Each structure stands twice: as structure tokens, then as C-alpha cells.
Tab-separated table of C-alpha atoms in Angstrom:
chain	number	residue	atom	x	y	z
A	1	UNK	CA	-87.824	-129.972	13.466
A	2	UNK	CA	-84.604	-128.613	14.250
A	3	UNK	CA	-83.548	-129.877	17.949
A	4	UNK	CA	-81.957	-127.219	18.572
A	5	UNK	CA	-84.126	-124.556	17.917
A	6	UNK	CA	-86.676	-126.748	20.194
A	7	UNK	CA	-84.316	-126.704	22.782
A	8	UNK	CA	-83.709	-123.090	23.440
A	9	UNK	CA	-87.468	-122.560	22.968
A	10	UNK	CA	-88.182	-124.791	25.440
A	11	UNK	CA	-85.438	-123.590	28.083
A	12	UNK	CA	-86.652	-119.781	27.302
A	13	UNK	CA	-90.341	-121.158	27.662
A	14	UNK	CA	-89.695	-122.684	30.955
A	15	UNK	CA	-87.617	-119.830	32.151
A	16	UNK	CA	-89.818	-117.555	31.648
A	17	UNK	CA	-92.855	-119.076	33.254
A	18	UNK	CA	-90.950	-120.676	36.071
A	19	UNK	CA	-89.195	-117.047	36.980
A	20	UNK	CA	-92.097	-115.107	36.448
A	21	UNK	CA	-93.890	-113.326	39.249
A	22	UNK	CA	-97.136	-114.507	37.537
A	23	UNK	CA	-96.383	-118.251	36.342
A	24	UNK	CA	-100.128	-118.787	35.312
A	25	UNK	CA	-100.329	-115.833	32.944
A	26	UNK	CA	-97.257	-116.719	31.389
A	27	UNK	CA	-98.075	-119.815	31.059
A	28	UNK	CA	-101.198	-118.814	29.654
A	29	UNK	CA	-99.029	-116.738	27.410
A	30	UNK	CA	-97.258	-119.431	25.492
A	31	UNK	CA	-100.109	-121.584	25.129
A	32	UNK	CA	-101.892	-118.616	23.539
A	33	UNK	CA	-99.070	-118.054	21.842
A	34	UNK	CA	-98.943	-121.505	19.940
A	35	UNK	CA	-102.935	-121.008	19.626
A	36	UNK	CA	-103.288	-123.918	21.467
A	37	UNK	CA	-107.112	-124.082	23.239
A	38	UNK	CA	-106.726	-125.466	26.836
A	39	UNK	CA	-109.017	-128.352	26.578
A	40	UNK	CA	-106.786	-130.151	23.480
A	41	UNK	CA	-103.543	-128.899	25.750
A	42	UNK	CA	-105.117	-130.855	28.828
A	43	UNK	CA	-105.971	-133.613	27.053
A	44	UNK	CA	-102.544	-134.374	25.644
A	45	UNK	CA	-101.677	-133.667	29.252
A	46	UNK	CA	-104.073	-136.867	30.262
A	47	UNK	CA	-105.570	-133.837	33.247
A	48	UNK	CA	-108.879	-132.047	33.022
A	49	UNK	CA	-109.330	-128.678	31.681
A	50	UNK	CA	-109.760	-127.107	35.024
A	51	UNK	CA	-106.195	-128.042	35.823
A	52	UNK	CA	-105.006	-125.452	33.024
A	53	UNK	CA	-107.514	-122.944	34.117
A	54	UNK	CA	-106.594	-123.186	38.086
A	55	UNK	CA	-102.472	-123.324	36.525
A	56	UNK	CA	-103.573	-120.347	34.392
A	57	UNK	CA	-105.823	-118.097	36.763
A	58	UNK	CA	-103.757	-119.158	39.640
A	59	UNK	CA	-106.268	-120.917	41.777
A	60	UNK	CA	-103.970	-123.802	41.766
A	61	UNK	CA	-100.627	-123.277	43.061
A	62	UNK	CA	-97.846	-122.903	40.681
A	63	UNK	CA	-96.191	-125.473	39.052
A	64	UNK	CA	-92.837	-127.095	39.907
A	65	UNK	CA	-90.264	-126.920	37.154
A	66	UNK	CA	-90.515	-130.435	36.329
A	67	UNK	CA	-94.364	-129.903	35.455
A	68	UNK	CA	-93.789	-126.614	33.623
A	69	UNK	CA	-90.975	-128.785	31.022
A	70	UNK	CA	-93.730	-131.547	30.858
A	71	UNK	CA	-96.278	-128.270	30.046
A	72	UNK	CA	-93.810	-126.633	27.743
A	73	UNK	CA	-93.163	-130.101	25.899
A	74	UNK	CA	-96.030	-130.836	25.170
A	75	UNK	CA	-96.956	-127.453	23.567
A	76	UNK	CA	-93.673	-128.050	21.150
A	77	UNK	CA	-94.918	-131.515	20.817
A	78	UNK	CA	-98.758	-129.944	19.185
A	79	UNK	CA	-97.280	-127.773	17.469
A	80	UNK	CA	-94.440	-130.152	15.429
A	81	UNK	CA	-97.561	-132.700	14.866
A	82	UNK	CA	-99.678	-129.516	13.349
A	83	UNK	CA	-96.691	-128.827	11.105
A	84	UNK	CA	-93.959	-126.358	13.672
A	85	UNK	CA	-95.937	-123.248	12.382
A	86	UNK	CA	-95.125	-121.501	15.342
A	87	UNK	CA	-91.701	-123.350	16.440
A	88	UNK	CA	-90.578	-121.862	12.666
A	89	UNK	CA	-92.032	-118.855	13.346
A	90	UNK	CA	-90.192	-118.279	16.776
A	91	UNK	CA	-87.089	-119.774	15.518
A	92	UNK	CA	-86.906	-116.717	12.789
A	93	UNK	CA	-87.328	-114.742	15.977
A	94	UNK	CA	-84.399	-116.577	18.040
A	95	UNK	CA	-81.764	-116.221	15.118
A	96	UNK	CA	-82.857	-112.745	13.681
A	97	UNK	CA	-81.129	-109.415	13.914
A	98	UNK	CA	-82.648	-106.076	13.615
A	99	UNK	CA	-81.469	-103.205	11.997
A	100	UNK	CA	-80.581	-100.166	14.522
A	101	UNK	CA	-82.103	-97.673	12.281
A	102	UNK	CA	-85.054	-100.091	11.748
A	103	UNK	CA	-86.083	-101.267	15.294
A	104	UNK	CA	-85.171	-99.251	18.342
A	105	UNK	CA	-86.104	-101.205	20.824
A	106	UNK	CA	-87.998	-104.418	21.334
A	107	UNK	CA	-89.144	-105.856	24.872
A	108	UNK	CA	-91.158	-109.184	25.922
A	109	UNK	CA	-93.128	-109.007	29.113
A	110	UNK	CA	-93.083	-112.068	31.432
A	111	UNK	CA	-96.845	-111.399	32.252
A	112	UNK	CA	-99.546	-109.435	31.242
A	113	UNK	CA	-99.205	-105.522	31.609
A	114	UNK	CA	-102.418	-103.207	31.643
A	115	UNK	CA	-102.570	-101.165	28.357
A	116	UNK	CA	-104.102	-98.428	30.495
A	117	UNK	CA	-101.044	-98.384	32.398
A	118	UNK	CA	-98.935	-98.522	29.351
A	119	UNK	CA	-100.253	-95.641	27.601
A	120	UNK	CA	-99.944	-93.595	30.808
A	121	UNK	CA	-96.396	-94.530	30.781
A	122	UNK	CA	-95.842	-93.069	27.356
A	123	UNK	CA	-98.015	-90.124	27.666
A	124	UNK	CA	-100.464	-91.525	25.451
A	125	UNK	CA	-104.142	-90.400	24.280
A	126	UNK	CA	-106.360	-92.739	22.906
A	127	UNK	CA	-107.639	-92.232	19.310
A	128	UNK	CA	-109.597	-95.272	18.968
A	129	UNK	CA	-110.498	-98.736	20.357
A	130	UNK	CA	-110.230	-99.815	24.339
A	131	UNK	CA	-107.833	-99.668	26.575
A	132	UNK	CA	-109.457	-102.069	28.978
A	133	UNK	CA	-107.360	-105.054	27.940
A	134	UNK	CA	-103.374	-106.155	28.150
A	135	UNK	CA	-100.428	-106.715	26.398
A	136	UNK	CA	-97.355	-108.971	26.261
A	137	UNK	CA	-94.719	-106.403	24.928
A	138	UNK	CA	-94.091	-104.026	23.312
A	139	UNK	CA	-91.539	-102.619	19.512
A	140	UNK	CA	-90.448	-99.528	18.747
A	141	UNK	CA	-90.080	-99.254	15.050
A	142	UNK	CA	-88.807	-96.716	13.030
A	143	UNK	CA	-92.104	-96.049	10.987
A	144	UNK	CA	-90.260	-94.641	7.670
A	145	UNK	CA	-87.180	-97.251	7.544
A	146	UNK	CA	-89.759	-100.412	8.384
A	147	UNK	CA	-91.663	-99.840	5.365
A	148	UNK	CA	-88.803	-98.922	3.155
A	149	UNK	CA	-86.437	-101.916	4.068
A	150	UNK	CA	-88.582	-104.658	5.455
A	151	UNK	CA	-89.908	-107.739	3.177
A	152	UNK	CA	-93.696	-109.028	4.385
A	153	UNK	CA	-91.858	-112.048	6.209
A	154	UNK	CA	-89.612	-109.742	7.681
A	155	UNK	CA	-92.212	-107.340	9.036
A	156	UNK	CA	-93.866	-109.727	10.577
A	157	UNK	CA	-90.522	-110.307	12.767
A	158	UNK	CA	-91.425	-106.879	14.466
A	159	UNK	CA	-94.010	-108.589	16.805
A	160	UNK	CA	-91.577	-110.520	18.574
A	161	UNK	CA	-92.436	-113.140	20.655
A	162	UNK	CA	-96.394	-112.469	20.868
A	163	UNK	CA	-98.699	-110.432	18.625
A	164	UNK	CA	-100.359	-109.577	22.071
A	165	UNK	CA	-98.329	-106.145	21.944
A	166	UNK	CA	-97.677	-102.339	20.986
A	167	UNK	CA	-95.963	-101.615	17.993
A	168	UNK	CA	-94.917	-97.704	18.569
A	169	UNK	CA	-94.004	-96.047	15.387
A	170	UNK	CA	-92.333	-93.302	15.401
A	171	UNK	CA	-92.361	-89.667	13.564
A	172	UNK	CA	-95.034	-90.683	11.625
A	173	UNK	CA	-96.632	-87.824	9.492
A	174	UNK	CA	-100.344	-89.427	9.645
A	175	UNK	CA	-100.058	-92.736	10.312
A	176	UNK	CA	-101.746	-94.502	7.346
A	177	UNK	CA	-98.653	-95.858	5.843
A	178	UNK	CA	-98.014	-98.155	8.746
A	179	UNK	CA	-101.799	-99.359	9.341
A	180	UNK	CA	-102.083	-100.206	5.731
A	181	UNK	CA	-98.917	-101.706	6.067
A	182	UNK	CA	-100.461	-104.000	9.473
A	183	UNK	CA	-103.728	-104.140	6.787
A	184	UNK	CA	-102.026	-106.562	4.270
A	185	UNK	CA	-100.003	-108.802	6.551
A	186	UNK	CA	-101.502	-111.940	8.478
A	187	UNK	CA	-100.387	-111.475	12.066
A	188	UNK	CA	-102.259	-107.821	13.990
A	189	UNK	CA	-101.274	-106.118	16.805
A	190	UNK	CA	-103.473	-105.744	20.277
A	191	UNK	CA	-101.967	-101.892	20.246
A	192	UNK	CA	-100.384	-99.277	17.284
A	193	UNK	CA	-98.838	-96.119	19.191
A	194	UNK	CA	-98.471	-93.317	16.634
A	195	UNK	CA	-95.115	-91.181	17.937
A	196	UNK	CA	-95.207	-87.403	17.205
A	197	UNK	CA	-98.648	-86.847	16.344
A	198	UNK	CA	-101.797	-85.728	18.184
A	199	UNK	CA	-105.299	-87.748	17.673
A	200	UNK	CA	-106.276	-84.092	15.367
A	201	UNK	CA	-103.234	-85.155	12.781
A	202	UNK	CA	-104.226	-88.609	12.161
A	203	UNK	CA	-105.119	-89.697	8.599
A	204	UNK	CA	-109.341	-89.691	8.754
A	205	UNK	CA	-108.874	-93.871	7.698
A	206	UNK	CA	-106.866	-94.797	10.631
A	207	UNK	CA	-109.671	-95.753	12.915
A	208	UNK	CA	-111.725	-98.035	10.144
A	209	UNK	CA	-108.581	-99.689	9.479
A	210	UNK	CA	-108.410	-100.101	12.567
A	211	UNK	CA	-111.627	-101.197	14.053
A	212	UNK	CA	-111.571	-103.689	11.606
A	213	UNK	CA	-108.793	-105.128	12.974
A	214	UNK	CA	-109.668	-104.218	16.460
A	215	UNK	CA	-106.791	-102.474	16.737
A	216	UNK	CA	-106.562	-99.603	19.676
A	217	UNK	CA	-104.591	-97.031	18.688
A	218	UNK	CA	-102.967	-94.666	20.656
A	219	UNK	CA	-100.821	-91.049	19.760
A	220	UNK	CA	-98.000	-89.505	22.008
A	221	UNK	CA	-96.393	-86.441	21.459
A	222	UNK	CA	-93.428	-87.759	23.755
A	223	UNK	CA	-90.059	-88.457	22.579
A	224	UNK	CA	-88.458	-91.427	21.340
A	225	UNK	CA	-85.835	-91.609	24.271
A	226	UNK	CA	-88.059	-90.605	26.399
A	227	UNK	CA	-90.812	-93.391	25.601
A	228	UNK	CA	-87.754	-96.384	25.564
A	229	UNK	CA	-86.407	-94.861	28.936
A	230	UNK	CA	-90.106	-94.605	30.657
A	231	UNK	CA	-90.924	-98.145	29.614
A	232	UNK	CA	-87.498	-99.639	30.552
A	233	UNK	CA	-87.677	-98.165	33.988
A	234	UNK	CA	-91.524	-99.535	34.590
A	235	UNK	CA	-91.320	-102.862	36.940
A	236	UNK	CA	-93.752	-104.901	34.360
């Protein structure tokens, strides 16, 4: 494994939680992130499991910054033995730039931010699935130039640093090109937004593709500068 790609996810890992108004959920985060269950995390950690859930649910008090690197090493450390699946995957994520015309904007949330409270922020009605659940961050992708110009490996670069997000596409016409799109590629998103549409204009398939994914998915009529600058100015 490339050092230093394990070093600068480790020092962004351990900023993040360390900095973070909520260290337990974004601690709970990364560990998700690497799908890493807590009691093989606490065990390479020689503590019980109810140390990670008091960390995590913040019944314990939050760790210093020499605990979180011991946390955050470890994590690395299970992931290199299980073959750096998600150390590659990041890495693609550290080094990678994005088209302007492909990605508009792409933001990482330091803890976990209400969906509900999300699609209020973006004007949003709900088509299908629940919004009684959270998210990590959020892409907004332009829906036409994504499909046209992104590979499958590079597509899969649009979920950032967690799949635990909204992808908002924008101007779609129906919005079965980019659910088929999600359909055929391994990693799913907890949210689609479909930009400049109402629920009535949605392709009839949308929410089977969907629910098999259990996908919630979510149309705005707002506008693209408009969603980026309501988001942006939220304290999440």
C-alpha cells in the first residue's frame, strides 16, 4: 500500500473526527465507511465492543487525538490485511479531478445531516422511499454529461467519500437514464434528487428501480445555483 496515500487518509480521517462537532458519528462514519463491524474493530483494538458504541453514540466522552490515530490506524491496518479495497478506493478519490461541466459541486459532511432537513433545504418533494434517515454528503452532477463522459470506475468517483449521500442530478427529462445508470454499478446511493422535474414527470420505473435499491428519491423544481448556494450556506 502506498504510504503516502495512507498518510493523508489517515491525517484527513483524524481531522475530521477530531474537529468535528460530533466526533462519535464521524467516527462512526469512517468505520462504516471501510465496512468495518464494531466488534472485529474493538477487537483489533484489544477493548470491548461497548467502548466503540459509547465512542460512537457519545455516551463515552470523546476521544483524545492520540486515541482517534490509534482508531484511525487500525481501520487502515483491516483494511490493507483484507486487500486496501477501500484505501484504493479513497485514494482514486484523493488524486481525482472532476470535470466542471460534469460535477458541479461535491461536499462531505463531518457528521450526519437529517435527509428531512436536506430536502427542505432544496425545496424538495418526496417521490418515493423515507426520509426518516441521514446522510454524509451530498454531489451535484450534471445528469446528461455524467452518462455521456464517465467510464463505470469513474462514475463510481461521484459518491465521494461515503455512499451515505445525495447524488442531485440535474435537468433531467425523466430521470430513468441516471437510475439505470445507479442500477448497473456496485456502490448505491442513500438519496437521488431529480433537478427540474416534479414527482408527475418522473419515468413510471423510477420508484421499482428504486425500491429495489432502497433508494429515496426526491424531485425539486429549484435551480441549480440556487440548490449549491442553499446547501453551502446550511451549518451541517
Amino acid at each position: 500500500m502506498k504510504s503516502g496515500v495512507r498518510h493523508q487518509l489517515a491525517e484527513k480521517m483524524a481531522g475530521e473526527i477530531t474537529l468535528s462537532d460530533s466526533p462519535g458519528q464521524a467516527l462512526k462514519k469512517w468505520r462504516q465507511s471501510f465496512n468495518i463491524p464494531p466488534g472485529i474493530l474493538a477487537e483489533r483494538l484489544e477493548v470491548s465492543p461497548s467502548v466503540i458504541s459509547d465512542y460512537e453514540s457519545g455516551r463515552r466522552k470523546s476521544p483524545g487525538t492520540a486515541i482517534v490515530g490509534k482508531i484511525v490506524d487500525t481501520i487502515l491496518s483491516i483494511d490493507e490485511d483484507n486487500g486496501g479495497r477501500f484505501i484504493n478506493k479513497f485514494a482514486k478519490i484523493l488524486y481525482s479531478e472532476f470535470d466542471e461541466d460534469v460535477i458541479y459541486d461535491i461536499h462531505e459532511y463531518a457528521s450526519a445531516v437529517s435527509l428531512t432537513d436536506f430536502a427542505e433545504a432544496i425545496g424538495g418533494v418526496t417521490l418515493c422511499g423515507t426520509t426518516d434517515q441521514t446522510i454524509y454528503g451530498y454531489t451535484v452532477i450534471n445528469s446528461l454529461n455524467a452518462i455521456l463522459q464517465l467510464s463505470s470506475s469513474e462514475f463510481n468517483r461521484i459518491y465521494g467519500w461515503s455512499t451515505e449521500r445525495a447524488l442531485i442530478f440535474t435537468e433531467v427529462s425523466t430521470g430513468k437514464s441516471p437510475m439505470v445508470a445507479i442500477r448497473v454499478t456496485p456502490f448505491k446511493p442513500r438519496c437521488v434528487v431529480l433537478q427540474g422535474i416534479t414527482p408527475g414527470e418522473v419515468h413510471p420505473l423510477i420508484p421499482g428501480l428504486a425500491e429495489r435499491d432502497r433508494i429515496t428519491v426526491i424531485c425539486t423544481q429549484m435551480g441549480v445555483e440556487a440548490i449549491i448556494s442553499s446547501l453551502r450556506g446550511k451549518l451541517w
